[in-house]
Amino acid sequence: MAQTQTGDSPPAAGKQRLPAELLKVAGVVLLGMLLMQFDGTMVSIALNKLVGELSVSVSTVQWVVTAYLLALMVGMPIAGWAADRFGTRTIWNFSLIGFLVGSLLCGLSNSVWMLIAARVVQGLGGGMMAPVGQAMLVRVGGVERRAQLVSLMAVPAVVGPTLGPVVGGIIVDDLSWRWMFFINLPIGLVAFLVAGRAMPNLKASSGAGLDVVGVALLVPGLVAIVYGLSQATTVGFGGVQVVVALSLGAAMVAGFAWHAARPNIDALVSMRLFRYRGFATSSILLLLLGLTMGAGFVDPLFLQQVHSESALGAGLLLVAAGVGSALASLTMGRVFNRVGPMRVGVAGLACALVGRLIFTQFDANTSALVIVVAMFVTGVGFGMMVLSMTTALYIGLPPEQVTRATSGSRIFQQIGLSAGTAVVGVVLQFQLTRQQDAAPGGSPGPDALAPAYSNTFWWSVAFLLLAVVPTVLLPKRLVETPVPDKKTESVPRPKEA
């Protein structure tokens, strides 16, 4: 017989310790996610080094980053279908192996073109690994442990970008840029060996075939959009290649949306998912938070160009944001089931707004203490927002849609990150050009550059203000439906309240 839980109160298991077997699965998934986050942020530190050692131009070496982003967008859409068809453990291991092979080839590269090709291999693996790992944890943990697991998953997402530049700077200065990639191998090997024993191999019962039309529309459409956004930072949004890429990408994604909304279509990401309030609001919020986080690439530039910090010094100041985010996520994860997605989201958005508003007041004389406080408060806000929207994402979804919903949410977040970086990159360049034109000799000092950055920081405030309405529309609490018998279904289905 199916067991029934009370529908009036949220599940109380958020206070309990996670089972040892579930912790093993979580540990493996988090290792994989941390590898991706470190790799993505460390490489940006080494770009100047690569220009000299590989004897190439800055525009060419930028493809080391761009190729990885484009490959991510190829892997993400097909991850959900592949996991449903072949099993979560199978695809996760396959993706991890691809990422590690790419890492090895990156470290062995003797030319920039070999490095770019190896980064494509890395990106294909990473693009599938993250959504499959997240969906696996959500399914095996059940509704009552979802917030705790999401809070754990949020840690590498904030710790990686925060500590990555610090670790990358140490490796580039004291070792070789190649060790940024070689360091992935022993960590990844441990994750692979543990995964074989700890991870479940969950599959969908339908065994549906690949949505070939969806792949043909969505994958190149997303690649075109990300390519256009990446080029906008150098040639502006009026550049021919940017306009063509964004227009073509938008048309193909719109075509996919029409295709995926048709009845009886088992799409890569079904438009019918937007009927669920939690998925719809969370997807919008992930896009907007991605915009804000993408805009955050300005932070270390301000610290180095205006506050005169070294690369290491800037990285250490940025650690405060990661600490705040991790603490908030882990703390709120234990009480989330009682408080609910909407209240946690609103509190997080308020903290993030306060933190970014403080950023708009920064100048060359701002004390390190004020910077650390602003970083910490912003991090607290981001941690709470990620926890609320990622947990609410799955409310009401049938278990068989969890994996594809995760792929869809990752796509929204990645598009937001790329768009935020592009938009704010163009804005910052415009602001810096104005300051340079106004400065004697065209060489503005830190005091003259400060207004360019403070004006640019307002864009991240604007992105957060756009998130107010969808945050308020998040479900207020979790109410479960009857939990099916373990023999027929191990994943409980939540319901919106």
Short mmCIF file of C-alpha atoms in Angstrom, two decimals:
data_model
loop_
_atom_site.label_atom_id
_atom_site.label_comp_id
_atom_site.label_asym_id
_atom_site.label_seq_id
_atom_site.Cartn_x
_atom_site.Cartn_y
_atom_site.Cartn_z
CA MET A 1 0.00 0.00 0.00
CA ALA A 2 1.12 3.51 -0.64
CA GLN A 3 2.09 5.53 2.39
CA THR A 4 0.52 8.95 2.78
CA GLN A 5 2.08 11.97 4.37
CA THR A 6 0.13 14.89 5.70
CA GLY A 7 -0.61 17.55 3.15
CA ASP A 8 -0.91 20.45 5.60
CA SER A 9 2.67 20.74 6.67
CA PRO A 10 5.97 20.64 4.85
CA PRO A 11 8.17 17.59 5.23
CA ALA A 12 10.22 17.61 8.39
CA ALA A 13 13.13 15.56 7.13
CA GLY A 14 15.13 18.70 6.38
CA LYS A 15 16.40 18.59 9.97
CA GLN A 16 17.63 15.01 9.74
CA ARG A 17 21.04 13.81 8.69
CA LEU A 18 21.34 12.60 5.14
CA PRO A 19 21.80 8.81 4.84
CA ALA A 20 25.37 7.60 4.25
CA GLU A 21 24.54 6.14 0.83
CA LEU A 22 22.97 9.41 -0.30
CA LEU A 23 25.99 11.33 0.96
CA LYS A 24 28.24 9.15 -1.21
CA VAL A 25 26.19 9.97 -4.28
CA ALA A 26 26.19 13.65 -3.35
CA GLY A 27 29.96 13.61 -2.79
CA VAL A 28 30.63 12.17 -6.24
CA VAL A 29 28.30 14.64 -7.96
CA LEU A 30 29.78 17.59 -6.06
CA LEU A 31 33.31 16.56 -7.01
CA GLY A 32 32.34 16.58 -10.67
CA MET A 33 30.63 19.97 -10.37
CA LEU A 34 33.61 21.42 -8.51
CA LEU A 35 35.95 20.26 -11.27
CA MET A 36 33.84 22.10 -13.83
CA GLN A 37 33.62 25.29 -11.79
CA PHE A 38 37.34 25.41 -11.02
CA ASP A 39 38.26 24.69 -14.62
CA GLY A 40 35.99 27.37 -16.02
CA THR A 41 37.32 30.12 -13.75
CA MET A 42 41.01 29.16 -13.58
CA VAL A 43 41.47 29.32 -17.35
CA SER A 44 40.59 33.02 -17.53
CA ILE A 45 43.56 33.76 -15.25
CA ALA A 46 45.96 32.04 -17.67
CA LEU A 47 44.92 33.79 -20.89
CA ASN A 48 47.76 36.33 -20.80
CA LYS A 49 50.23 33.51 -20.14
CA LEU A 50 48.85 31.55 -23.10
CA VAL A 51 49.31 34.54 -25.41
CA GLY A 52 53.03 34.56 -24.69
CA GLU A 53 53.76 30.82 -24.51
CA LEU A 54 51.72 29.83 -27.56
CA SER A 55 52.66 32.98 -29.54
CA VAL A 56 49.13 33.93 -30.52
CA SER A 57 46.97 37.05 -30.40
CA VAL A 58 44.54 37.87 -27.62
CA SER A 59 41.59 37.48 -30.02
CA THR A 60 42.74 33.97 -30.91
CA VAL A 61 43.33 32.83 -27.34
CA GLN A 62 39.85 34.03 -26.36
CA TRP A 63 38.58 31.01 -28.31
CA VAL A 64 39.94 28.84 -25.51
CA VAL A 65 37.05 30.21 -23.43
CA THR A 66 34.50 30.62 -26.23
CA ALA A 67 34.92 27.07 -27.58
CA TYR A 68 34.29 25.66 -24.10
CA LEU A 69 31.09 27.72 -23.69
CA LEU A 70 29.80 26.66 -27.10
CA ALA A 71 30.48 23.00 -26.34
CA LEU A 72 28.62 23.32 -23.04
CA MET A 73 25.56 24.42 -24.97
CA VAL A 74 25.78 21.33 -27.18
CA GLY A 75 25.93 18.94 -24.22
CA MET A 76 23.22 20.46 -22.00
CA PRO A 77 20.13 19.96 -24.22
CA ILE A 78 20.79 16.28 -24.93
CA ALA A 79 21.81 15.39 -21.37
CA GLY A 80 18.25 14.84 -20.16
CA TRP A 81 17.27 12.53 -23.01
CA ALA A 82 20.54 10.59 -22.80
CA ALA A 83 20.18 10.01 -19.05
CA ASP A 84 16.56 8.87 -19.45
CA ARG A 85 17.52 6.52 -22.29
CA PHE A 86 20.79 5.00 -21.05
CA GLY A 87 20.72 5.67 -17.30
CA THR A 88 22.02 8.43 -15.04
CA ARG A 89 25.17 6.60 -13.88
CA THR A 90 26.09 5.56 -17.42
CA ILE A 91 25.80 9.07 -18.83
CA TRP A 92 27.42 10.71 -15.82
CA ASN A 93 30.45 8.42 -16.08
CA PHE A 94 30.59 8.90 -19.85
CA SER A 95 30.50 12.68 -19.38
CA LEU A 96 33.16 12.60 -16.67
CA ILE A 97 35.46 10.50 -18.87
CA GLY A 98 34.97 12.99 -21.71
CA PHE A 99 35.81 15.88 -19.39
CA LEU A 100 38.95 14.13 -18.12
CA VAL A 101 40.12 13.16 -21.61
CA GLY A 102 39.66 16.78 -22.63
CA SER A 103 41.64 17.90 -19.56
CA LEU A 104 44.50 15.57 -20.44
CA LEU A 105 44.58 16.80 -24.04
CA CYS A 106 44.51 20.42 -22.84
CA GLY A 107 47.53 19.84 -20.64
CA LEU A 108 49.41 18.13 -23.49
CA SER A 109 48.53 20.77 -26.10
CA ASN A 110 51.46 22.20 -28.06
CA SER A 111 49.43 24.69 -30.08
CA VAL A 112 46.47 26.95 -29.48
CA TRP A 113 44.33 25.03 -31.97
CA MET A 114 44.94 21.73 -30.19
CA LEU A 115 44.06 23.46 -26.92
CA ILE A 116 40.83 24.85 -28.41
CA ALA A 117 39.85 21.41 -29.76
CA ALA A 118 40.56 19.84 -26.37
CA ARG A 119 38.41 22.48 -24.69
CA VAL A 120 35.54 21.44 -26.96
CA VAL A 121 35.90 17.86 -25.67
CA GLN A 122 35.93 19.19 -22.11
CA GLY A 123 32.83 21.30 -22.71
CA LEU A 124 30.85 18.44 -24.25
CA GLY A 125 31.52 16.32 -21.16
CA GLY A 126 30.89 19.12 -18.70
CA GLY A 127 27.68 20.22 -20.41
CA MET A 128 26.15 16.78 -19.82
CA MET A 129 27.71 16.01 -16.44
CA ALA A 130 26.22 18.89 -14.42
CA PRO A 131 22.50 18.49 -15.29
CA VAL A 132 22.63 14.69 -15.04
CA GLY A 133 24.28 14.82 -11.62
CA GLN A 134 21.83 17.40 -10.31
CA ALA A 135 18.80 15.50 -11.60
CA MET A 136 20.09 12.25 -10.11
CA LEU A 137 20.39 13.78 -6.63
CA VAL A 138 16.94 15.34 -6.86
CA ARG A 139 15.35 12.03 -7.81
CA VAL A 140 17.07 9.77 -5.27
CA GLY A 141 16.76 12.29 -2.42
CA GLY A 142 13.03 12.79 -2.65
CA VAL A 143 11.07 15.89 -1.74
CA GLU A 144 11.84 15.86 1.97
CA ARG A 145 15.63 16.02 1.43
CA ARG A 146 15.61 18.16 -1.70
CA ALA A 147 16.48 21.47 -0.03
CA GLN A 148 19.43 19.94 1.83
CA LEU A 149 20.78 18.41 -1.37
CA VAL A 150 20.29 21.60 -3.37
CA SER A 151 22.13 23.52 -0.64
CA LEU A 152 25.05 21.12 -1.04
CA MET A 153 24.99 21.46 -4.83
CA ALA A 154 25.13 25.24 -4.48
CA VAL A 155 28.50 25.08 -2.72
CA PRO A 156 30.67 24.22 -5.77
CA ALA A 157 28.66 26.69 -7.85
CA VAL A 158 29.83 29.56 -5.62
CA VAL A 159 33.10 28.22 -4.19
CA GLY A 160 34.48 27.32 -7.64
CA PRO A 161 34.19 30.80 -9.20
CA THR A 162 35.46 32.36 -5.96
CA LEU A 163 38.49 30.17 -5.27
CA GLY A 164 39.20 29.28 -8.91
CA PRO A 165 40.98 32.54 -9.73
CA VAL A 166 43.06 32.27 -6.54
CA VAL A 167 44.12 28.68 -7.22
CA GLY A 168 44.62 29.45 -10.91
CA GLY A 169 46.83 32.43 -10.07
CA ILE A 170 49.03 30.30 -7.81
CA ILE A 171 49.34 27.55 -10.44
CA VAL A 172 50.17 29.97 -13.26
CA ASP A 173 52.70 31.92 -11.17
CA ASP A 174 54.45 29.01 -9.46
CA LEU A 175 53.96 26.00 -11.76
CA SER A 176 52.67 25.94 -15.35
CA TRP A 177 49.33 26.68 -16.97
CA ARG A 178 49.21 22.98 -17.97
CA TRP A 179 48.66 21.99 -14.33
CA MET A 180 45.31 23.78 -14.36
CA PHE A 181 44.16 20.85 -16.50
CA PHE A 182 46.31 18.04 -15.11
CA ILE A 183 44.97 18.71 -11.60
CA ASN A 184 41.56 17.51 -12.79
CA LEU A 185 42.81 13.97 -13.47
CA PRO A 186 43.37 12.52 -9.95
CA ILE A 187 40.22 14.19 -8.58
CA GLY A 188 38.15 12.97 -11.50
CA LEU A 189 39.55 9.44 -11.22
CA VAL A 190 38.44 9.24 -7.57
CA ALA A 191 34.95 10.43 -8.57
CA PHE A 192 34.78 7.83 -11.35
CA LEU A 193 35.80 4.93 -9.09
CA VAL A 194 33.33 5.87 -6.35
CA ALA A 195 30.53 6.45 -8.87
CA GLY A 196 30.64 2.82 -9.99
CA ARG A 197 29.56 1.69 -6.52
CA ALA A 198 27.54 4.58 -5.15
CA MET A 199 25.49 5.95 -8.04
CA PRO A 200 22.11 4.57 -9.13
CA ASN A 201 21.46 4.07 -12.83
CA LEU A 202 17.99 5.61 -13.12
CA LYS A 203 16.19 5.36 -16.46
CA ALA A 204 12.86 6.55 -17.81
CA SER A 205 10.29 3.83 -18.32
CA SER A 206 9.23 5.09 -21.76
CA GLY A 207 12.60 4.64 -23.51
CA ALA A 208 11.63 7.31 -26.06
CA GLY A 209 13.82 7.94 -29.08
CA LEU A 210 15.89 11.04 -29.61
CA ASP A 211 14.00 14.17 -30.66
CA VAL A 212 16.01 14.67 -33.86
CA VAL A 213 14.08 17.74 -35.00
CA GLY A 214 14.51 19.28 -31.57
CA VAL A 215 18.25 18.63 -31.62
CA ALA A 216 18.54 20.16 -35.09
CA LEU A 217 16.76 23.32 -33.92
CA LEU A 218 17.80 23.80 -30.30
CA VAL A 219 21.49 22.86 -30.28
CA PRO A 220 22.68 25.08 -33.18
CA GLY A 221 20.28 27.80 -32.04
CA LEU A 222 21.81 27.92 -28.56
CA VAL A 223 25.34 27.74 -29.97
CA ALA A 224 24.57 30.69 -32.27
CA ILE A 225 23.17 32.76 -29.39
CA VAL A 226 26.15 32.09 -27.10
CA TYR A 227 28.57 32.78 -29.97
CA GLY A 228 26.85 36.07 -30.75
CA LEU A 229 26.91 37.13 -27.11
CA SER A 230 30.58 36.21 -26.75
CA GLN A 231 31.51 38.30 -29.80
CA ALA A 232 29.45 41.27 -28.62
CA THR A 233 32.02 41.99 -25.92
CA THR A 234 34.63 42.81 -28.59
CA VAL A 235 32.70 44.21 -31.59
CA GLY A 236 29.51 45.41 -29.86
CA PHE A 237 25.92 44.38 -30.52
CA GLY A 238 25.95 46.20 -33.87
CA GLY A 239 28.63 43.95 -35.36
CA VAL A 240 27.51 41.98 -38.41
CA GLN A 241 28.52 38.60 -36.98
CA VAL A 242 26.72 39.39 -33.73
CA VAL A 243 23.47 40.45 -35.42
CA VAL A 244 23.49 37.44 -37.75
CA ALA A 245 24.32 34.95 -34.99
CA LEU A 246 21.75 36.30 -32.52
CA SER A 247 19.02 36.56 -35.16
CA LEU A 248 19.65 33.06 -36.48
CA GLY A 249 19.86 31.63 -32.96
CA ALA A 250 16.67 33.34 -31.81
CA ALA A 251 14.80 32.08 -34.89
CA MET A 252 15.96 28.49 -34.33
CA VAL A 253 15.12 28.54 -30.62
CA ALA A 254 11.68 29.98 -31.44
CA GLY A 255 11.22 27.17 -33.95
CA PHE A 256 12.16 24.67 -31.26
CA ALA A 257 9.64 26.20 -28.84
CA TRP A 258 6.87 25.78 -31.44
CA HIS A 259 8.00 22.20 -32.09
CA ALA A 260 8.23 21.31 -28.38
CA ALA A 261 4.78 22.73 -27.64
CA ARG A 262 3.05 20.37 -30.08
CA PRO A 263 1.04 17.51 -28.56
CA ASN A 264 2.46 13.99 -28.55
CA ILE A 265 6.03 15.26 -29.01
CA ASP A 266 8.64 13.90 -26.59
CA ALA A 267 10.83 17.00 -26.89
CA LEU A 268 14.31 17.51 -25.46
CA VAL A 269 12.79 20.15 -23.18
CA SER A 270 9.00 20.15 -23.29
CA MET A 271 7.23 23.50 -23.35
CA ARG A 272 4.51 21.82 -21.30
CA LEU A 273 6.87 22.10 -18.31
CA PHE A 274 5.94 25.79 -18.14
CA ARG A 275 2.46 24.80 -16.97
CA TYR A 276 4.11 24.11 -13.59
CA ARG A 277 4.40 27.32 -11.61
CA GLY A 278 7.61 26.29 -9.87
CA PHE A 279 9.39 25.47 -13.13
CA ALA A 280 8.17 28.61 -14.92
CA THR A 281 9.13 31.07 -12.18
CA SER A 282 12.41 29.32 -11.37
CA SER A 283 13.48 29.26 -15.02
CA ILE A 284 12.90 33.02 -15.33
CA LEU A 285 14.81 33.60 -12.10
CA LEU A 286 17.72 31.42 -13.19
CA LEU A 287 17.98 33.51 -16.35
CA LEU A 288 17.92 36.78 -14.38
CA LEU A 289 20.35 35.53 -11.74
CA GLY A 290 22.59 34.34 -14.57
CA LEU A 291 22.51 37.88 -15.97
CA THR A 292 23.57 39.25 -12.57
CA MET A 293 26.31 36.68 -12.05
CA GLY A 294 27.57 37.19 -15.60
CA ALA A 295 27.79 40.90 -14.84
CA GLY A 296 29.99 39.99 -11.87
CA PHE A 297 33.05 39.63 -14.10
CA VAL A 298 33.45 43.38 -13.55
CA ASP A 299 34.19 42.89 -9.83
CA PRO A 300 37.80 41.64 -10.09
CA LEU A 301 38.52 44.22 -12.80
CA PHE A 302 37.43 47.00 -10.44
CA LEU A 303 39.57 45.63 -7.64
CA GLN A 304 42.66 45.54 -9.84
CA GLN A 305 42.23 48.68 -11.96
CA VAL A 306 40.65 51.04 -9.42
CA HIS A 307 41.47 49.57 -6.01
CA SER A 308 45.02 48.67 -7.15
CA GLU A 309 44.85 45.09 -5.90
CA SER A 310 47.06 42.34 -7.27
CA ALA A 311 45.40 39.35 -8.94
CA LEU A 312 45.86 37.35 -5.74
CA GLY A 313 44.61 40.21 -3.57
CA ALA A 314 41.50 40.61 -5.70
CA GLY A 315 40.88 36.89 -5.54
CA LEU A 316 41.12 36.88 -1.75
CA LEU A 317 38.59 39.72 -1.46
CA LEU A 318 36.22 37.80 -3.73
CA VAL A 319 36.36 34.84 -1.33
CA ALA A 320 33.93 36.71 0.96
CA ALA A 321 31.15 36.27 -1.60
CA GLY A 322 31.74 32.52 -1.78
CA VAL A 323 31.81 32.21 2.00
CA GLY A 324 28.56 34.13 2.36
CA SER A 325 26.83 32.09 -0.31
CA ALA A 326 27.96 28.75 1.06
CA LEU A 327 26.98 29.65 4.64
CA ALA A 328 23.56 30.92 3.59
CA SER A 329 22.84 27.94 1.40
CA LEU A 330 23.88 25.33 3.97
CA THR A 331 22.10 27.11 6.84
CA MET A 332 18.84 27.72 5.01
CA GLY A 333 18.90 24.21 3.57
CA ARG A 334 18.19 22.86 7.05
CA VAL A 335 15.09 24.98 7.63
CA PHE A 336 13.93 25.45 4.04
CA ASN A 337 11.02 23.00 4.26
CA ARG A 338 9.47 25.05 7.07
CA VAL A 339 10.12 28.49 5.56
CA GLY A 340 9.34 27.75 1.90
CA PRO A 341 10.75 28.88 -1.47
CA MET A 342 9.09 32.29 -1.70
CA ARG A 343 10.20 33.61 1.70
CA VAL A 344 13.76 32.37 1.26
CA GLY A 345 13.84 33.84 -2.25
CA VAL A 346 12.57 37.25 -1.14
CA ALA A 347 15.08 37.43 1.73
CA GLY A 348 17.88 36.41 -0.62
CA LEU A 349 16.89 38.96 -3.24
CA ALA A 350 16.83 41.71 -0.59
CA CYS A 351 20.34 40.78 0.56
CA ALA A 352 21.65 40.65 -3.01
CA LEU A 353 20.15 44.08 -3.77
CA VAL A 354 21.71 45.62 -0.66
CA GLY A 355 25.10 44.12 -1.54
CA ARG A 356 25.05 45.32 -5.15
CA LEU A 357 23.80 48.78 -4.13
CA ILE A 358 26.89 49.10 -1.92
CA PHE A 359 28.97 48.23 -5.01
CA THR A 360 27.57 51.26 -6.84
CA GLN A 361 29.19 53.50 -4.19
CA PHE A 362 32.69 52.04 -4.54
CA ASP A 363 35.62 54.28 -5.47
CA ALA A 364 39.41 54.13 -5.26
CA ASN A 365 39.37 54.92 -1.52
CA THR A 366 36.74 52.39 -0.44
CA SER A 367 38.10 50.37 2.48
CA ALA A 368 38.74 46.65 2.16
CA LEU A 369 36.29 46.06 5.03
CA VAL A 370 33.42 47.70 3.13
CA ILE A 371 34.29 45.64 0.04
CA VAL A 372 34.33 42.41 2.07
CA VAL A 373 30.97 43.26 3.66
CA ALA A 374 29.42 44.01 0.25
CA MET A 375 30.83 40.77 -1.16
CA PHE A 376 29.59 38.75 1.80
CA VAL A 377 26.06 40.23 1.78
CA THR A 378 25.80 39.69 -1.98
CA GLY A 379 26.99 36.11 -1.57
CA VAL A 380 24.41 35.47 1.15
CA GLY A 381 21.71 36.74 -1.18
CA PHE A 382 22.86 34.65 -4.13
CA GLY A 383 23.06 31.53 -1.97
CA MET A 384 19.48 31.93 -0.75
CA MET A 385 18.18 32.74 -4.22
CA VAL A 386 19.82 29.71 -5.82
CA LEU A 387 18.47 27.47 -3.06
CA SER A 388 14.89 28.76 -3.41
CA MET A 389 14.67 28.70 -7.20
CA THR A 390 16.45 25.38 -7.68
CA THR A 391 14.25 23.66 -5.10
CA ALA A 392 11.05 25.26 -6.42
CA LEU A 393 12.00 24.19 -9.94
CA TYR A 394 10.83 20.62 -9.30
CA ILE A 395 7.60 21.31 -7.38
CA GLY A 396 4.76 19.43 -9.01
CA LEU A 397 6.89 17.83 -11.74
CA PRO A 398 6.36 14.14 -12.50
CA PRO A 399 9.53 12.18 -11.65
CA GLU A 400 10.08 11.26 -15.31
CA GLN A 401 10.39 14.96 -16.21
CA VAL A 402 13.03 15.81 -13.58
CA THR A 403 16.07 15.12 -15.76
CA ARG A 404 14.88 17.11 -18.75
CA ALA A 405 13.67 19.95 -16.53
CA THR A 406 17.19 20.13 -15.08
CA SER A 407 18.69 20.37 -18.57
CA GLY A 408 16.25 23.15 -19.39
CA SER A 409 17.07 25.09 -16.25
CA ARG A 410 20.80 24.83 -16.94
CA ILE A 411 20.23 26.25 -20.42
CA PHE A 412 18.40 29.27 -19.00
CA GLN A 413 21.18 29.90 -16.50
CA GLN A 414 23.97 29.58 -19.09
CA ILE A 415 22.20 31.93 -21.51
CA GLY A 416 21.84 34.41 -18.65
CA LEU A 417 25.53 34.17 -17.77
CA SER A 418 26.58 34.74 -21.38
CA ALA A 419 24.12 37.60 -21.88
CA GLY A 420 25.09 39.29 -18.61
CA THR A 421 28.78 39.15 -19.49
CA ALA A 422 28.13 40.50 -22.99
CA VAL A 423 25.81 43.35 -22.01
CA VAL A 424 27.88 44.55 -19.08
CA GLY A 425 31.10 44.11 -21.08
CA VAL A 426 29.79 46.49 -23.74
CA VAL A 427 28.56 48.94 -21.09
CA LEU A 428 31.88 48.91 -19.25
CA GLN A 429 33.84 49.47 -22.46
CA PHE A 430 31.63 52.45 -23.29
CA GLN A 431 32.09 53.89 -19.80
CA LEU A 432 35.86 53.38 -19.85
CA THR A 433 36.14 55.03 -23.28
CA ARG A 434 34.28 58.08 -21.97
CA GLN A 435 36.68 58.37 -19.05
CA GLN A 436 39.72 57.93 -21.29
CA ASP A 437 38.51 60.63 -23.69
CA ALA A 438 37.97 63.03 -20.79
CA ALA A 439 41.32 62.33 -19.09
CA PRO A 440 44.42 64.43 -19.85
CA GLY A 441 46.59 62.47 -22.25
CA GLY A 442 43.95 59.74 -22.50
CA SER A 443 45.31 57.91 -19.44
CA PRO A 444 42.83 58.11 -16.54
CA GLY A 445 44.02 57.14 -13.08
CA PRO A 446 42.15 55.00 -10.54
CA ASP A 447 40.05 57.95 -9.31
CA ALA A 448 38.96 58.79 -12.84
CA LEU A 449 38.13 55.17 -13.66
CA ALA A 450 35.96 54.68 -10.56
CA PRO A 451 32.81 56.35 -12.04
CA ALA A 452 32.95 54.01 -15.03
CA TYR A 453 32.73 51.02 -12.73
CA SER A 454 30.15 52.48 -10.35
CA ASN A 455 27.87 53.30 -13.31
CA THR A 456 28.33 49.77 -14.64
CA PHE A 457 27.49 48.21 -11.26
CA TRP A 458 23.98 49.70 -11.55
CA TRP A 459 23.23 47.19 -14.31
CA SER A 460 23.45 44.27 -11.89
CA VAL A 461 21.03 46.15 -9.60
CA ALA A 462 18.65 46.51 -12.55
CA PHE A 463 18.85 42.78 -13.33
CA LEU A 464 17.97 41.98 -9.71
CA LEU A 465 15.03 44.40 -9.72
CA LEU A 466 13.60 42.48 -12.68
CA ALA A 467 13.60 39.40 -10.43
CA VAL A 468 11.20 40.91 -7.86
CA VAL A 469 7.94 39.78 -9.49
CA PRO A 470 8.96 36.17 -10.32
CA THR A 471 10.46 35.81 -6.83
CA VAL A 472 7.16 36.82 -5.20
CA LEU A 473 5.39 34.32 -7.47
CA LEU A 474 7.48 31.38 -6.22
CA PRO A 475 5.44 28.73 -4.32
CA LYS A 476 5.10 29.64 -0.65
CA ARG A 477 5.55 26.14 0.71
CA LEU A 478 5.95 22.49 -0.17
CA VAL A 479 2.95 20.19 0.15
CA GLU A 480 3.41 16.57 -0.78
CA THR A 481 1.08 14.21 -2.52
CA PRO A 482 0.87 10.60 -1.33
CA VAL A 483 4.21 8.85 -1.54
CA PRO A 484 3.94 5.77 -3.79
CA ASP A 485 4.99 2.33 -2.69
CA LYS A 486 8.75 1.82 -2.93
CA LYS A 487 8.31 -1.16 -5.21
CA THR A 488 6.69 0.97 -7.88
CA GLU A 489 8.19 4.39 -7.40
CA SER A 490 10.93 5.62 -5.10
CA VAL A 491 10.61 9.30 -5.90
CA PRO A 492 7.79 11.21 -4.14
CA ARG A 493 5.97 13.87 -6.08
CA PRO A 494 5.51 17.29 -4.50
CA LYS A 495 2.64 19.59 -5.22
CA GLU A 496 2.40 23.34 -5.41
CA ALA A 497 0.72 25.35 -2.71
#
